[in-house]
Amino acid sequence: MLVRTLHSATIKFPDVAANIVPVLMEFLSDDCEAAAQDVLVFVREAVQRLPHLRAVVLAQLQEVFGGIRSAQIFRAALWILGEYCDTKESIIGVMEIIKKSLGELPIVGSELRAAAGEEENEEFKEKDAMVDAKTKPRQLVTADGTYATQSALLAAVKSATDEKPTLRKFLLEGNFFIAASLATTLSKLVLKYSKLLGGKGDKVNGFAGEALFIIASIINLGKSGITKTNVTEDDLDRLGMTVKVLCDQWPGVEEIFLDKCRESLELMLEAKADTDRHEVETISKLDHLFI
């Protein structure tokens, strides 16, 4: 109730928003998911309806992003960042947050090494595909490509899950719906970054390459068998679609990803405002009748 009251006050009196936003953001890492959801509803409306406060709200959201523990709240916050971060600096900042929340990539290779008791090092992080066969945990893979000690590996992954970065933890628990949302966010970031830099150049290619590497790593994880549940066909289709979007650059894709989502949100907010207005008018009429 407190969050909703502050939400209403901020929308009606935008001048006080700068003071209220930091207070509300603290609820995103709260154990009460309902309160965190109310905050995100406020954040979503604020960045859409109060453009002069957008930079402040997004900066605050990035600051508290690492403290979010709910998958649903994490996914919604990720959508907001991907949708409204429009400057080069903010786009790069969101990409860094995503990479930090994923941890070492590729995920499968690093998890197998961790399960085998091997320490992480820079060589593994930068050249995972070139790891010497002697250091690879051969005993984990049988001749037909399945994991011979899969149950032991799953136990090791589960026991260490709580110590892992937030997004990595969600993925290892088998939450690939959030992975599909992440892929959409990455696509938006790449399209915006490309648009800002003119669509060509090593920086754009490098940024797109990072996004593709993340998505490919998640697809590999979903099929690996080391997560609690494998990726669903629906989520796999969405992940694959974003890869095609980034590689093929379909005509009209920018309009779909960068304009239509925001237009849909505006229509939804307008419809909600109309509904709220009618409810207030109805209550007012009923009160008048009883008086």
mmCIF file of C-alpha atoms in Angstrom:
data_model
loop_
_atom_site.group_PDB
_atom_site.id
_atom_site.type_symbol
_atom_site.label_atom_id
_atom_site.label_comp_id
_atom_site.label_asym_id
_atom_site.label_seq_id
_atom_site.Cartn_x
_atom_site.Cartn_y
_atom_site.Cartn_z
ATOM 1 C CA MET A 1 0.000 0.000 0.000
ATOM 2 C CA LEU A 2 2.871 2.374 0.844
ATOM 3 C CA VAL A 3 4.563 1.688 -2.499
ATOM 4 C CA ARG A 4 1.334 2.281 -4.422
ATOM 5 C CA THR A 5 0.708 5.523 -2.552
ATOM 6 C CA LEU A 6 4.206 6.781 -3.356
ATOM 7 C CA HIS A 7 3.680 5.675 -6.958
ATOM 8 C CA SER A 8 0.504 7.737 -7.272
ATOM 9 C CA ALA A 9 2.103 10.754 -5.607
ATOM 10 C CA THR A 10 5.101 10.627 -7.934
ATOM 11 C CA ILE A 11 3.005 10.457 -11.099
ATOM 12 C CA LYS A 12 0.725 13.289 -9.929
ATOM 13 C CA PHE A 13 3.587 15.435 -8.589
ATOM 14 C CA PRO A 14 6.685 14.737 -10.742
ATOM 15 C CA ASP A 15 8.745 17.352 -8.893
ATOM 16 C CA VAL A 16 9.054 15.063 -5.868
ATOM 17 C CA ALA A 17 10.030 11.997 -7.912
ATOM 18 C CA ALA A 18 13.778 12.541 -7.570
ATOM 19 C CA ASN A 19 13.444 12.202 -3.787
ATOM 20 C CA ILE A 20 11.059 9.239 -3.853
ATOM 21 C CA VAL A 21 12.799 7.059 -6.464
ATOM 22 C CA PRO A 22 15.802 6.025 -4.282
ATOM 23 C CA VAL A 23 13.433 5.013 -1.480
ATOM 24 C CA LEU A 24 11.279 2.886 -3.765
ATOM 25 C CA MET A 25 14.245 1.189 -5.411
ATOM 26 C CA GLU A 26 15.258 -0.348 -2.099
ATOM 27 C CA PHE A 27 12.132 -2.525 -2.251
ATOM 28 C CA LEU A 28 13.436 -4.367 -5.354
ATOM 29 C CA SER A 29 15.774 -6.472 -3.230
ATOM 30 C CA ASP A 30 13.130 -6.927 -0.531
ATOM 31 C CA ASP A 31 11.916 -10.403 0.436
ATOM 32 C CA CYS A 32 8.362 -9.253 -0.237
ATOM 33 C CA GLU A 33 7.930 -9.908 -3.957
ATOM 34 C CA ALA A 34 4.572 -8.109 -4.050
ATOM 35 C CA ALA A 35 6.213 -4.858 -2.934
ATOM 36 C CA ALA A 36 8.974 -5.280 -5.512
ATOM 37 C CA GLN A 37 6.372 -5.841 -8.234
ATOM 38 C CA ASP A 38 4.597 -2.637 -7.238
ATOM 39 C CA VAL A 39 7.906 -0.769 -7.499
ATOM 40 C CA LEU A 40 8.522 -2.091 -11.006
ATOM 41 C CA VAL A 41 5.032 -1.049 -12.068
ATOM 42 C CA PHE A 42 5.949 2.436 -10.860
ATOM 43 C CA VAL A 43 9.357 2.372 -12.578
ATOM 44 C CA ARG A 44 7.819 1.232 -15.854
ATOM 45 C CA GLU A 45 5.260 4.043 -15.813
ATOM 46 C CA ALA A 46 7.776 6.641 -14.651
ATOM 47 C CA VAL A 47 10.287 5.995 -17.439
ATOM 48 C CA GLN A 48 7.460 6.007 -19.990
ATOM 49 C CA ARG A 49 5.476 8.999 -18.748
ATOM 50 C CA LEU A 50 8.223 11.154 -17.166
ATOM 51 C CA PRO A 51 11.036 11.326 -19.752
ATOM 52 C CA HIS A 52 12.867 14.094 -17.862
ATOM 53 C CA LEU A 53 13.373 11.634 -14.982
ATOM 54 C CA ARG A 54 14.232 8.646 -17.156
ATOM 55 C CA ALA A 55 18.006 8.915 -16.768
ATOM 56 C CA VAL A 56 17.760 9.200 -12.973
ATOM 57 C CA VAL A 57 15.358 6.275 -12.642
ATOM 58 C CA LEU A 58 17.413 4.017 -14.930
ATOM 59 C CA ALA A 59 20.645 4.883 -13.115
ATOM 60 C CA GLN A 60 19.021 3.991 -9.787
ATOM 61 C CA LEU A 61 17.699 0.739 -11.249
ATOM 62 C CA GLN A 62 21.160 -0.236 -12.462
ATOM 63 C CA GLU A 63 22.582 0.445 -9.005
ATOM 64 C CA VAL A 64 20.188 -1.924 -7.229
ATOM 65 C CA PHE A 65 19.992 -4.512 -10.023
ATOM 66 C CA GLY A 66 22.630 -6.764 -8.480
ATOM 67 C CA GLY A 67 20.607 -7.102 -5.286
ATOM 68 C CA ILE A 68 17.483 -8.520 -6.949
ATOM 69 C CA ARG A 69 16.847 -12.136 -5.930
ATOM 70 C CA SER A 70 13.458 -12.908 -7.481
ATOM 71 C CA ALA A 71 13.485 -14.293 -11.036
ATOM 72 C CA GLN A 72 10.244 -12.517 -11.909
ATOM 73 C CA ILE A 73 11.503 -9.160 -10.624
ATOM 74 C CA PHE A 74 14.874 -9.701 -12.305
ATOM 75 C CA ARG A 75 13.185 -10.397 -15.653
ATOM 76 C CA ALA A 76 10.961 -7.318 -15.437
ATOM 77 C CA ALA A 77 13.861 -5.057 -14.435
ATOM 78 C CA LEU A 78 15.917 -6.451 -17.303
ATOM 79 C CA TRP A 79 13.110 -5.611 -19.729
ATOM 80 C CA ILE A 80 12.951 -2.019 -18.489
ATOM 81 C CA LEU A 81 16.707 -1.545 -18.856
ATOM 82 C CA GLY A 82 16.733 -3.041 -22.339
ATOM 83 C CA GLU A 83 13.751 -0.979 -23.433
ATOM 84 C CA TYR A 84 14.738 2.455 -22.110
ATOM 85 C CA CYS A 85 18.541 2.650 -21.989
ATOM 86 C CA ASP A 86 19.185 4.642 -25.178
ATOM 87 C CA THR A 87 22.632 6.215 -24.783
ATOM 88 C CA LYS A 88 25.914 4.554 -25.670
ATOM 89 C CA GLU A 89 27.104 4.663 -22.063
ATOM 90 C CA SER A 90 23.906 3.236 -20.583
ATOM 91 C CA ILE A 91 23.755 0.452 -23.193
ATOM 92 C CA ILE A 92 27.324 -0.595 -22.430
ATOM 93 C CA GLY A 93 26.515 -0.362 -18.727
ATOM 94 C CA VAL A 94 23.581 -2.769 -19.071
ATOM 95 C CA MET A 95 25.741 -5.199 -21.045
ATOM 96 C CA GLU A 96 28.332 -5.146 -18.246
ATOM 97 C CA ILE A 97 25.616 -5.799 -15.659
ATOM 98 C CA ILE A 98 24.375 -8.773 -17.686
ATOM 99 C CA LYS A 99 27.864 -10.244 -18.025
ATOM 100 C CA LYS A 100 28.493 -9.797 -14.312
ATOM 101 C CA SER A 101 25.216 -11.532 -13.456
ATOM 102 C CA LEU A 102 26.148 -14.474 -15.703
ATOM 103 C CA GLY A 103 29.689 -15.032 -14.475
ATOM 104 C CA GLU A 104 32.323 -16.934 -16.432
ATOM 105 C CA LEU A 105 31.452 -17.950 -19.987
ATOM 106 C CA PRO A 106 30.881 -20.373 -21.581
ATOM 107 C CA ILE A 107 28.700 -21.612 -18.738
ATOM 108 C CA VAL A 108 28.878 -25.356 -19.433
ATOM 109 C CA GLY A 109 32.667 -25.449 -19.660
ATOM 110 C CA SER A 110 33.180 -23.491 -16.454
ATOM 111 C CA GLU A 111 30.581 -25.572 -14.576
ATOM 112 C CA LEU A 112 32.228 -28.818 -15.666
ATOM 113 C CA ARG A 113 35.603 -27.556 -14.503
ATOM 114 C CA ALA A 114 34.107 -26.438 -11.194
ATOM 115 C CA ALA A 115 32.462 -29.847 -10.725
ATOM 116 C CA ALA A 116 35.805 -31.529 -11.431
ATOM 117 C CA GLY A 117 37.460 -29.382 -8.776
ATOM 118 C CA GLU A 118 39.561 -27.284 -11.118
ATOM 119 C CA GLU A 119 40.286 -23.653 -10.340
ATOM 120 C CA GLU A 120 39.217 -20.860 -12.649
ATOM 121 C CA ASN A 121 41.904 -18.859 -14.398
ATOM 122 C CA GLU A 122 42.185 -16.286 -17.147
ATOM 123 C CA GLU A 123 43.277 -18.854 -19.735
ATOM 124 C CA PHE A 124 40.049 -20.775 -19.231
ATOM 125 C CA LYS A 125 38.009 -17.597 -19.412
ATOM 126 C CA GLU A 126 39.567 -16.403 -22.649
ATOM 127 C CA LYS A 127 40.312 -19.671 -24.480
ATOM 128 C CA ASP A 128 37.908 -22.267 -23.174
ATOM 129 C CA ALA A 129 37.698 -24.056 -26.514
ATOM 130 C CA MET A 130 41.471 -24.630 -26.531
ATOM 131 C CA VAL A 131 41.769 -26.247 -23.104
ATOM 132 C CA ASP A 132 44.154 -29.176 -23.200
ATOM 133 C CA ALA A 133 42.474 -32.585 -23.253
ATOM 134 C CA LYS A 134 44.405 -33.625 -20.157
ATOM 135 C CA THR A 135 42.734 -30.945 -18.097
ATOM 136 C CA LYS A 136 39.256 -31.653 -19.420
ATOM 137 C CA PRO A 137 37.103 -33.850 -17.157
ATOM 138 C CA ARG A 138 36.933 -36.813 -19.571
ATOM 139 C CA GLN A 139 35.279 -39.069 -17.056
ATOM 140 C CA LEU A 140 32.155 -36.918 -17.262
ATOM 141 C CA VAL A 141 31.428 -37.829 -20.891
ATOM 142 C CA THR A 142 30.755 -41.295 -22.329
ATOM 143 C CA ALA A 143 31.339 -42.476 -25.882
ATOM 144 C CA ASP A 144 27.822 -41.533 -26.983
ATOM 145 C CA GLY A 145 28.202 -37.984 -25.671
ATOM 146 C CA THR A 146 26.152 -38.340 -22.473
ATOM 147 C CA TYR A 147 27.385 -37.466 -19.006
ATOM 148 C CA ALA A 148 28.503 -40.596 -17.162
ATOM 149 C CA THR A 149 28.458 -38.933 -13.748
ATOM 150 C CA GLN A 150 25.578 -36.602 -14.437
ATOM 151 C CA SER A 151 23.889 -37.169 -11.068
ATOM 152 C CA ALA A 152 27.084 -36.287 -9.217
ATOM 153 C CA LEU A 153 27.548 -33.236 -11.394
ATOM 154 C CA LEU A 154 23.990 -32.089 -10.765
ATOM 155 C CA ALA A 155 24.560 -32.449 -7.029
ATOM 156 C CA ALA A 156 27.738 -30.400 -7.261
ATOM 157 C CA VAL A 157 25.999 -27.709 -9.278
ATOM 158 C CA LYS A 158 23.075 -27.596 -6.848
ATOM 159 C CA SER A 159 25.301 -27.323 -3.780
ATOM 160 C CA ALA A 160 27.225 -24.402 -5.244
ATOM 161 C CA THR A 161 24.251 -22.604 -6.775
ATOM 162 C CA ASP A 162 23.711 -20.173 -3.902
ATOM 163 C CA GLU A 163 27.221 -18.767 -4.356
ATOM 164 C CA LYS A 164 26.809 -18.036 -8.054
ATOM 165 C CA PRO A 165 25.810 -14.776 -9.773
ATOM 166 C CA THR A 166 22.064 -14.188 -9.829
ATOM 167 C CA LEU A 167 21.283 -14.830 -13.500
ATOM 168 C CA ARG A 168 23.598 -17.824 -13.641
ATOM 169 C CA LYS A 169 21.783 -19.261 -10.618
ATOM 170 C CA PHE A 170 18.398 -18.894 -12.327
ATOM 171 C CA LEU A 171 19.689 -20.641 -15.452
ATOM 172 C CA LEU A 172 21.243 -23.537 -13.536
ATOM 173 C CA GLU A 173 17.902 -23.998 -11.797
ATOM 174 C CA GLY A 174 16.358 -24.466 -15.250
ATOM 175 C CA ASN A 175 14.657 -21.086 -15.602
ATOM 176 C CA PHE A 176 15.053 -20.605 -19.354
ATOM 177 C CA PHE A 177 12.058 -18.312 -19.688
ATOM 178 C CA ILE A 178 14.286 -15.608 -18.238
ATOM 179 C CA ALA A 179 16.922 -16.619 -20.802
ATOM 180 C CA ALA A 180 14.486 -15.924 -23.636
ATOM 181 C CA SER A 181 13.742 -12.512 -22.118
ATOM 182 C CA LEU A 182 17.470 -11.860 -21.802
ATOM 183 C CA ALA A 183 17.980 -12.689 -25.483
ATOM 184 C CA THR A 184 15.316 -10.151 -26.456
ATOM 185 C CA THR A 185 16.989 -7.533 -24.264
ATOM 186 C CA LEU A 186 20.367 -8.273 -25.846
ATOM 187 C CA SER A 187 18.839 -7.868 -29.308
ATOM 188 C CA LYS A 188 17.461 -4.455 -28.356
ATOM 189 C CA LEU A 189 20.823 -3.375 -26.950
ATOM 190 C CA VAL A 190 22.668 -4.434 -30.108
ATOM 191 C CA LEU A 191 20.155 -2.738 -32.415
ATOM 192 C CA LYS A 192 20.339 0.498 -30.412
ATOM 193 C CA TYR A 193 24.135 0.406 -30.220
ATOM 194 C CA SER A 194 24.366 -0.219 -33.959
ATOM 195 C CA LYS A 195 21.977 2.652 -34.670
ATOM 196 C CA LEU A 196 23.991 5.053 -32.506
ATOM 197 C CA LEU A 197 27.262 4.117 -34.216
ATOM 198 C CA GLY A 198 25.931 4.114 -37.755
ATOM 199 C CA GLY A 199 25.465 0.362 -38.102
ATOM 200 C CA LYS A 200 29.014 -0.577 -39.028
ATOM 201 C CA GLY A 201 32.489 -0.901 -37.584
ATOM 202 C CA ASP A 202 34.510 -3.102 -35.265
ATOM 203 C CA LYS A 203 32.783 -1.772 -32.146
ATOM 204 C CA VAL A 204 29.343 -2.749 -33.423
ATOM 205 C CA ASN A 205 30.570 -6.168 -34.560
ATOM 206 C CA GLY A 206 32.308 -6.732 -31.247
ATOM 207 C CA PHE A 207 29.233 -5.746 -29.255
ATOM 208 C CA ALA A 208 26.994 -8.009 -31.361
ATOM 209 C CA GLY A 209 29.546 -10.801 -30.985
ATOM 210 C CA GLU A 210 29.352 -10.543 -27.195
ATOM 211 C CA ALA A 211 25.563 -10.825 -27.320
ATOM 212 C CA LEU A 212 25.693 -13.832 -29.651
ATOM 213 C CA PHE A 213 28.293 -15.537 -27.453
ATOM 214 C CA ILE A 214 26.048 -15.122 -24.407
ATOM 215 C CA ILE A 215 23.001 -16.513 -26.234
ATOM 216 C CA ALA A 216 24.985 -19.433 -27.677
ATOM 217 C CA SER A 217 26.353 -20.249 -24.226
ATOM 218 C CA ILE A 218 22.821 -20.320 -22.796
ATOM 219 C CA ILE A 219 21.523 -22.544 -25.619
ATOM 220 C CA ASN A 220 24.399 -24.939 -24.987
ATOM 221 C CA LEU A 221 23.604 -24.934 -21.267
ATOM 222 C CA GLY A 222 19.944 -25.688 -21.943
ATOM 223 C CA LYS A 223 20.854 -28.789 -23.932
ATOM 224 C CA SER A 224 23.725 -29.950 -21.715
ATOM 225 C CA GLY A 225 21.782 -31.841 -19.055
ATOM 226 C CA ILE A 226 23.567 -30.174 -16.141
ATOM 227 C CA THR A 227 20.610 -27.937 -15.233
ATOM 228 C CA LYS A 228 17.616 -28.927 -13.134
ATOM 229 C CA THR A 229 15.461 -28.967 -16.285
ATOM 230 C CA ASN A 230 16.414 -28.632 -19.930
ATOM 231 C CA VAL A 231 15.361 -25.705 -22.095
ATOM 232 C CA THR A 232 11.855 -25.989 -23.594
ATOM 233 C CA GLU A 233 11.252 -25.927 -27.341
ATOM 234 C CA ASP A 234 9.398 -22.625 -27.007
ATOM 235 C CA ASP A 235 12.268 -20.918 -25.190
ATOM 236 C CA LEU A 236 14.737 -22.485 -27.607
ATOM 237 C CA ASP A 237 12.780 -21.056 -30.545
ATOM 238 C CA ARG A 238 12.885 -17.588 -28.995
ATOM 239 C CA LEU A 239 16.614 -17.856 -28.358
ATOM 240 C CA GLY A 240 17.184 -19.032 -31.917
ATOM 241 C CA MET A 241 15.054 -16.221 -33.312
ATOM 242 C CA THR A 242 17.198 -13.573 -31.618
ATOM 243 C CA VAL A 243 20.322 -15.157 -33.096
ATOM 244 C CA LYS A 244 18.760 -14.870 -36.566
ATOM 245 C CA VAL A 245 17.724 -11.275 -35.871
ATOM 246 C CA LEU A 246 21.273 -10.303 -34.943
ATOM 247 C CA CYS A 247 22.890 -12.205 -37.804
ATOM 248 C CA ASP A 248 20.448 -11.603 -40.661
ATOM 249 C CA GLN A 249 19.219 -8.072 -39.839
ATOM 250 C CA TRP A 250 15.695 -8.575 -41.181
ATOM 251 C CA PRO A 251 13.913 -5.577 -42.740
ATOM 252 C CA GLY A 252 11.710 -3.825 -40.216
ATOM 253 C CA VAL A 253 13.284 -5.552 -37.227
ATOM 254 C CA GLU A 254 14.306 -2.235 -35.657
ATOM 255 C CA GLU A 255 10.738 -0.962 -35.732
ATOM 256 C CA ILE A 256 9.431 -4.158 -34.122
ATOM 257 C CA PHE A 257 12.028 -4.325 -31.357
ATOM 258 C CA LEU A 258 12.581 -0.626 -30.683
ATOM 259 C CA ASP A 259 9.225 1.033 -31.367
ATOM 260 C CA LYS A 260 6.307 -1.383 -31.188
ATOM 261 C CA CYS A 261 6.991 -2.561 -27.616
ATOM 262 C CA ARG A 262 6.964 0.981 -26.297
ATOM 263 C CA GLU A 263 3.846 1.858 -28.277
ATOM 264 C CA SER A 264 2.085 -1.187 -26.817
ATOM 265 C CA LEU A 265 3.063 -0.144 -23.299
ATOM 266 C CA GLU A 266 1.689 3.355 -23.860
ATOM 267 C CA LEU A 267 -1.625 1.931 -25.050
ATOM 268 C CA MET A 268 -1.791 -0.330 -22.002
ATOM 269 C CA LEU A 269 -1.063 2.551 -19.611
ATOM 270 C CA GLU A 270 -3.744 4.671 -21.268
ATOM 271 C CA ALA A 271 -6.273 1.847 -20.946
ATOM 272 C CA LYS A 272 -5.351 1.374 -17.287
ATOM 273 C CA ALA A 273 -5.707 5.103 -16.621
ATOM 274 C CA ASP A 274 -9.183 5.073 -18.177
ATOM 275 C CA THR A 275 -10.189 2.088 -16.049
ATOM 276 C CA ASP A 276 -8.902 3.727 -12.869
ATOM 277 C CA ARG A 277 -10.746 6.931 -13.741
ATOM 278 C CA HIS A 278 -14.041 5.107 -14.245
ATOM 279 C CA GLU A 279 -13.603 3.246 -10.951
ATOM 280 C CA VAL A 280 -13.027 6.505 -9.068
ATOM 281 C CA GLU A 281 -16.079 8.093 -10.719
ATOM 282 C CA THR A 282 -18.233 5.068 -9.866
ATOM 283 C CA ILE A 283 -17.149 5.077 -6.221
ATOM 284 C CA SER A 284 -17.777 8.822 -6.035
ATOM 285 C CA LYS A 285 -21.329 8.393 -7.386
ATOM 286 C CA LEU A 286 -22.065 5.583 -4.935
ATOM 287 C CA ASP A 287 -20.795 7.660 -2.026
ATOM 288 C CA HIS A 288 -23.034 10.521 -3.127
ATOM 289 C CA LEU A 289 -26.085 8.235 -3.229
ATOM 290 C CA PHE A 290 -25.505 6.961 0.300
ATOM 291 C CA ILE A 291 -24.891 10.447 1.633
#
